[in-house]
Short mmCIF file of C-alpha atoms in Angstrom, two decimals:
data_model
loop_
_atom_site.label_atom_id
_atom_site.label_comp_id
_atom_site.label_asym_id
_atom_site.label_seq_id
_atom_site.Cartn_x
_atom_site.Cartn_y
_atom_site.Cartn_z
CA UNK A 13 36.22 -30.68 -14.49
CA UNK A 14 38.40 -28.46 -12.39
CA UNK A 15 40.89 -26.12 -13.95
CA UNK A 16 43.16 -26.13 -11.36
CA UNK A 17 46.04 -27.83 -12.55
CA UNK A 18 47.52 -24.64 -14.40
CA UNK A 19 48.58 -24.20 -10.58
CA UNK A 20 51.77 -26.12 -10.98
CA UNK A 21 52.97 -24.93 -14.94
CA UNK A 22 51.55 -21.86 -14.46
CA UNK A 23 53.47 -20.39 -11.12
CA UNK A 24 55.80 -18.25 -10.78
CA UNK A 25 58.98 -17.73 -13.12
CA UNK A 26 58.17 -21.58 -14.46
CA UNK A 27 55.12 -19.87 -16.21
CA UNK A 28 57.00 -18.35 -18.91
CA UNK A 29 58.35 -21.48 -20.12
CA UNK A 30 55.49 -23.09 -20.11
CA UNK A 31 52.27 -20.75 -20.06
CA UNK A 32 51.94 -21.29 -23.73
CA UNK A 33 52.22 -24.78 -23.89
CA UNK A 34 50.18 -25.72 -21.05
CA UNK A 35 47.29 -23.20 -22.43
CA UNK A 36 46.96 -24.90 -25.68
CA UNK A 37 47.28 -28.85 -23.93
CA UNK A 38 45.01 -27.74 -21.27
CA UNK A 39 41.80 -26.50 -24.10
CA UNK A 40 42.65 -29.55 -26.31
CA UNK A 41 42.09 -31.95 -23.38
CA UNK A 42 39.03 -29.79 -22.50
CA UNK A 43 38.01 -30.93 -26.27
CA UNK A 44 38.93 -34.36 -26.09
CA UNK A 45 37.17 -34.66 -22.94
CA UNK A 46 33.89 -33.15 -24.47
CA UNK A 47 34.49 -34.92 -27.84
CA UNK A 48 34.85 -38.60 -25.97
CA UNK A 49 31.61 -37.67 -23.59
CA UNK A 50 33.64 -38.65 -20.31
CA UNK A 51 35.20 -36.69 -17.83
CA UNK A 52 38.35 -38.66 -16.94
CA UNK A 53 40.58 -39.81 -20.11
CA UNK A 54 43.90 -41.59 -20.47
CA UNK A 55 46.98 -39.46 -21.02
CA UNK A 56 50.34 -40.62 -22.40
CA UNK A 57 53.65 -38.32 -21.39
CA UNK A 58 56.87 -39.83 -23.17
CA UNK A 59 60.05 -38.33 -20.79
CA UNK A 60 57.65 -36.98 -18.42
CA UNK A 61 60.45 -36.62 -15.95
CA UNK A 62 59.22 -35.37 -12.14
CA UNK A 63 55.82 -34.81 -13.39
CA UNK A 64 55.91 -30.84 -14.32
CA UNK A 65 52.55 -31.76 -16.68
CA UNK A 66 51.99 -34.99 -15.77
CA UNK A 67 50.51 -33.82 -11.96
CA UNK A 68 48.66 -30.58 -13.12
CA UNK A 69 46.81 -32.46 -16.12
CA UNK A 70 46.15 -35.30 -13.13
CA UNK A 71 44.63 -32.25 -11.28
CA UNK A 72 42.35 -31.82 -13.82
CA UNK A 73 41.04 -35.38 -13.05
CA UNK A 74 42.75 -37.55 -16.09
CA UNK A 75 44.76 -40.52 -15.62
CA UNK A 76 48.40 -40.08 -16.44
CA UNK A 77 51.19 -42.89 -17.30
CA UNK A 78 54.57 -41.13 -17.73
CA UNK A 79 57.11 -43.30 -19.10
CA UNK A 80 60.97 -42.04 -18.43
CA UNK A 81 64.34 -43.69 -18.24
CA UNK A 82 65.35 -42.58 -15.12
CA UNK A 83 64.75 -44.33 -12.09
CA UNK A 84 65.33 -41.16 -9.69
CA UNK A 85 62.95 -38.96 -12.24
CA UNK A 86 60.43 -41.75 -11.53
CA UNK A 87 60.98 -41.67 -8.00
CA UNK A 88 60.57 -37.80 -7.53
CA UNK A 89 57.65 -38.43 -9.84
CA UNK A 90 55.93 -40.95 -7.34
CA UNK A 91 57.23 -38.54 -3.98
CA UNK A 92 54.98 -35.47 -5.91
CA UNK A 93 52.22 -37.18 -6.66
CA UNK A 94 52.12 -38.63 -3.08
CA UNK A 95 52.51 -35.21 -1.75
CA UNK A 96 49.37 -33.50 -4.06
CA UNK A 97 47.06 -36.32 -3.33
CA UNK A 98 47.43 -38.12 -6.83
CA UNK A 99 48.73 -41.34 -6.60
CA UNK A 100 45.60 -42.98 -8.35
CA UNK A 101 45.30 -40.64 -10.98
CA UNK A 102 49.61 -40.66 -11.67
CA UNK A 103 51.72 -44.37 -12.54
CA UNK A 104 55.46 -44.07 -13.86
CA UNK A 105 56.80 -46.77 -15.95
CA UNK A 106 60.99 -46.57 -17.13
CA UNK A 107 61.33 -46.89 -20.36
CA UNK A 108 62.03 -44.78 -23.32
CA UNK A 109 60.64 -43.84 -26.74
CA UNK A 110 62.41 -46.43 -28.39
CA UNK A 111 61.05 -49.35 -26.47
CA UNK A 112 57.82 -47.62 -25.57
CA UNK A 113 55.35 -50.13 -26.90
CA UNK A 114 57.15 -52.74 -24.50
CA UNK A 115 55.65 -51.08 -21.29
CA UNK A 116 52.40 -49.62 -22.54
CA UNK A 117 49.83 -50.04 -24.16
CA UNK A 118 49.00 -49.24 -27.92
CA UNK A 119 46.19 -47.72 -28.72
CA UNK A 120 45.52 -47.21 -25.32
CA UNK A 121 45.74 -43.08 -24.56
CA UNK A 122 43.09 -40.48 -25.61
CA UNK A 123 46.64 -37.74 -25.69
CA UNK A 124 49.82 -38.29 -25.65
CA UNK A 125 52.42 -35.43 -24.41
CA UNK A 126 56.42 -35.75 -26.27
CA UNK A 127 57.95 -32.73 -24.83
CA UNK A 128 61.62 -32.68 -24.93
CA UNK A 129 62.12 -36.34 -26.00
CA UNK A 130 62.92 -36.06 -29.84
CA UNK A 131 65.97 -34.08 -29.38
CA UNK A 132 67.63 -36.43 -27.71
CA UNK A 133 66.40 -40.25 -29.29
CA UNK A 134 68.53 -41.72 -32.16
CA UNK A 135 65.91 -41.82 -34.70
CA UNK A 136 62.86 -38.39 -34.36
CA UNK A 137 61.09 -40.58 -37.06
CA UNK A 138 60.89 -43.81 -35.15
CA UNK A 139 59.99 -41.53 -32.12
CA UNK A 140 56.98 -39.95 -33.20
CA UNK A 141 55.41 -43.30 -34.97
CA UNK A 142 55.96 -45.07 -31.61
CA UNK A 143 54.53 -42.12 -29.85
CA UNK A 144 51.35 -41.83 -32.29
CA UNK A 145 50.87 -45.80 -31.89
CA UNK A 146 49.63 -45.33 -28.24
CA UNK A 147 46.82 -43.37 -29.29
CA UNK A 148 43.31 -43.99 -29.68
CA UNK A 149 41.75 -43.73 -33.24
CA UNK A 150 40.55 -39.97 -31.92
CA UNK A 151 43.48 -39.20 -30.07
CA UNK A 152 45.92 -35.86 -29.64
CA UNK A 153 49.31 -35.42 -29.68
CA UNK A 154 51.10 -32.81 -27.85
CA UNK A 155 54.80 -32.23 -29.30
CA UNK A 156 57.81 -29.76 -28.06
CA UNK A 157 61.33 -29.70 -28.96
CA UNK A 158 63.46 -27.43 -29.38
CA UNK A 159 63.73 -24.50 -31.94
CA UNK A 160 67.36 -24.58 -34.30
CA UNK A 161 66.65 -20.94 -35.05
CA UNK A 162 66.24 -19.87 -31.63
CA UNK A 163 69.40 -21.32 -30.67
CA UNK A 164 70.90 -19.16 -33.46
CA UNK A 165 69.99 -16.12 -32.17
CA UNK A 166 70.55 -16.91 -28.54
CA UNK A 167 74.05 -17.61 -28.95
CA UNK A 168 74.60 -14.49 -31.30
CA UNK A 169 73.19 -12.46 -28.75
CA UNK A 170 75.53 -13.79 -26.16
CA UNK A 171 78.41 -12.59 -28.17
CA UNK A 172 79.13 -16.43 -29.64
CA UNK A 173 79.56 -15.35 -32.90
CA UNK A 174 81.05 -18.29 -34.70
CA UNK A 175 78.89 -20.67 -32.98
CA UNK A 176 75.91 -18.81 -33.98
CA UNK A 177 77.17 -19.37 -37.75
CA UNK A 178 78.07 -22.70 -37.32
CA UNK A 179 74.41 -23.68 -35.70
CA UNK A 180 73.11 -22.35 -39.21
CA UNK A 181 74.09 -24.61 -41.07
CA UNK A 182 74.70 -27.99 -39.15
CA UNK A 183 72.49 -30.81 -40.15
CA UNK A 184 70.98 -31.05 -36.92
CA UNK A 185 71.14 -27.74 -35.54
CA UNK A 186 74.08 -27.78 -32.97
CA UNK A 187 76.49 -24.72 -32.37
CA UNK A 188 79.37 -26.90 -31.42
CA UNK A 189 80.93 -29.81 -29.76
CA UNK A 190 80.34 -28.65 -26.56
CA UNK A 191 76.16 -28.10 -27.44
CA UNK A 192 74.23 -30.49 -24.93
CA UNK A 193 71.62 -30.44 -26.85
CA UNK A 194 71.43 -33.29 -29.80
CA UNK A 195 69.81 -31.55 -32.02
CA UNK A 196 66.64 -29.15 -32.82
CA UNK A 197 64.19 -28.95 -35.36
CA UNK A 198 62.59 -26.23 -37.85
CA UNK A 199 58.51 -25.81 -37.49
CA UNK A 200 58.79 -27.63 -41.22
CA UNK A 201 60.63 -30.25 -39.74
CA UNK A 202 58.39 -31.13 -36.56
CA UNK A 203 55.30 -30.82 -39.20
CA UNK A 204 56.85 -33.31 -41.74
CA UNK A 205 57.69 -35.85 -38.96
CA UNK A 206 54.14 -35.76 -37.65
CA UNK A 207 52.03 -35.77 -41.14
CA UNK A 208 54.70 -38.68 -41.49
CA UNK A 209 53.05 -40.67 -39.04
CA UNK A 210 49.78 -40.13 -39.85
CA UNK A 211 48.66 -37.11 -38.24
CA UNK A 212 46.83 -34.16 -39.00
CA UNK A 213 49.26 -30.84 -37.66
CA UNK A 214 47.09 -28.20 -36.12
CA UNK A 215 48.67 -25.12 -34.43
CA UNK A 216 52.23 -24.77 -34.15
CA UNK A 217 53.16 -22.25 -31.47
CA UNK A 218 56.45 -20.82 -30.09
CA UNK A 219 57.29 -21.56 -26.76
CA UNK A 220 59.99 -18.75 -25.07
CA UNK A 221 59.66 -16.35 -27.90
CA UNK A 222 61.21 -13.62 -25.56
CA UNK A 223 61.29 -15.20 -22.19
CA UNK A 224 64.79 -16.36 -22.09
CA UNK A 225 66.11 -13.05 -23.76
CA UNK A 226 64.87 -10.58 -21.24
CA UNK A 227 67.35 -10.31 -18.16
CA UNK A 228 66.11 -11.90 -15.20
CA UNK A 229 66.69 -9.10 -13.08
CA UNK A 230 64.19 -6.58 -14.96
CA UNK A 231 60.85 -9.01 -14.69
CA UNK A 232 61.86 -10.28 -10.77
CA UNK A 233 62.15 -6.20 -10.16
CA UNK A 234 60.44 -4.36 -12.68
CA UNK A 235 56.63 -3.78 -11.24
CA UNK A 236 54.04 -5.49 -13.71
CA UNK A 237 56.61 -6.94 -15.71
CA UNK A 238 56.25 -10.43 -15.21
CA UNK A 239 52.66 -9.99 -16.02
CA UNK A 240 53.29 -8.56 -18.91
CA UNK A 241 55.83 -10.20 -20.60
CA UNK A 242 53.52 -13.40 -19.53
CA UNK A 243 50.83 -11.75 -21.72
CA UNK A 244 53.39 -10.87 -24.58
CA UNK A 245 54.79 -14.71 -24.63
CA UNK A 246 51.29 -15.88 -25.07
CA UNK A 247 50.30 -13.31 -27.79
CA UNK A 248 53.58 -13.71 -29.94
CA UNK A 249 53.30 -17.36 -29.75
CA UNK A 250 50.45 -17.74 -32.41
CA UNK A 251 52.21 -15.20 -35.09
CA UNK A 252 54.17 -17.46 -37.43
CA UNK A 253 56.44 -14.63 -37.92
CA UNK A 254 57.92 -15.68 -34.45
CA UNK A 255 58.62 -19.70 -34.79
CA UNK A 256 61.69 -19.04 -36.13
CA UNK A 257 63.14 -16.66 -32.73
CA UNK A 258 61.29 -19.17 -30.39
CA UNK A 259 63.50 -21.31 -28.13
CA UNK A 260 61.17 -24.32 -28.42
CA UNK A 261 58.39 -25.41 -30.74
CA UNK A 262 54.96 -26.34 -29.58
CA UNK A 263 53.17 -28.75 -32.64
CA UNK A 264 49.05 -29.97 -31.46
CA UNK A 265 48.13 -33.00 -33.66
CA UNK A 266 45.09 -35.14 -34.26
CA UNK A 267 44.50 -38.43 -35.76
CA UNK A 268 41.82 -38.06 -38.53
#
């Protein structure tokens, strides 16, 4: 099976928001692939938006449904698929996490990808059961959401003082009215949810442990920089001692 589709994740400034994450999805499929004796398997991504995973693991040579709510994500979805050659390996369906066993199938999908859905649906717990149902009886899970520590220290460092404070101790992790994000999770928090439905949690990784602290300006200028902060993200991400500065959380799950 080709390796190729690191191409799209993987190039240029997108790779340090998602290096990490695609790494670890890309080996587990390469072990679910190997495990289920077939080449091609069935993959599941919940608020897959314009396809930034869903058309690199389709490069790979797996079938991918993406389910999202919005019809223009779905049509830019369709328009890049069209344009790498895909459109038999890639099918969107609108819908959300909430109704997701309305437009697919359970029990259907050998993985399963819920990247940035769970901060933003009414009930995370509802979420991830839903999610797990569409899996096969050896399936994977890949989760991401966002980090409520990180979002502590990023608006510290960016001189927000009070709303640093105030994202400490709010029940779901916000910094303030004005936060557009719903709410963000703990590495305890994402592991809980996930055991809750059945799972077993494997590694936890953090996803932009330094990448959006570093000015922009020093790795677009700097020579070898990129490079090497890319190498520093993907080294930091497995040391626990990190989680907790991480903008996102990366949690790899397996029924069984």
């Amino acid at each position: 099976m080709s390796r190729e589709g690191g191409a799209d994740p993987m190039r240029p400034r997108a790779s340090l928001r998602t290096a990490v994450v695609w790494e670890v999805l890309r080996d587990a499929l390469d072990r679910q692939a190997k495990a289920a004796g077939r080449d091609v398997l069935d993959v599941l991504d919940t608020g897959g938006g314009t396809g930034n995973f869903a058309v690199p693991v389709a490069r790979l040579g797996h079938r991918v449904t993406v389910v999202d709510p919005s019809p223009d994500a779905l049509f830019a979805l369709e328009r890049r698929a069209a344009e790498a050659g895909l459109t038999d390996r890639v099918r969107g369906v609108q819908g959300d996490a909430h109704g997701l066993l309305d437009v697919v199938e359970p029990g259907g999908y050998d993985a399963v990808l819920c990247h940035g859905v769970l901060e933003y649906v009414d009930d995370p717990a509802e979420g991830v059961r839903n999610v797990v149902s569409t899996l096969r009886p050896s399936g994977t899970l890949s989760l991401l959401a966002a980090s409520r520590h990180g979002a502590v220290l990023a608006r510290a460092i960016a001189g927000h003082f009070a709303e640093a404070q105030h994202s400490l101790t709010d029940p779901d992790g916000r910094w303030g009215a004005g936060d557009p994000v719903p709410r963000r999770f703990t590495a305890e928090d994402l592991t809980r949810l996930v055991e809750g439905a059945g799972l077993r949690v494997g590694p936890v990784h953090g996803v932009r442990v330094f990448a959006d602290l570093v000015p922009g300006v020093l790795v677009d200028t700097e020579p070898g920089a990129f490079d090497a902060l890319l190498r520093l993200e993907l080294a930091a991400a497995e040391q626990p001692a990190f989680h907790s500065i991480a903008t996102q959380l990366h949690v790899l799950a397996e029924r069984g």
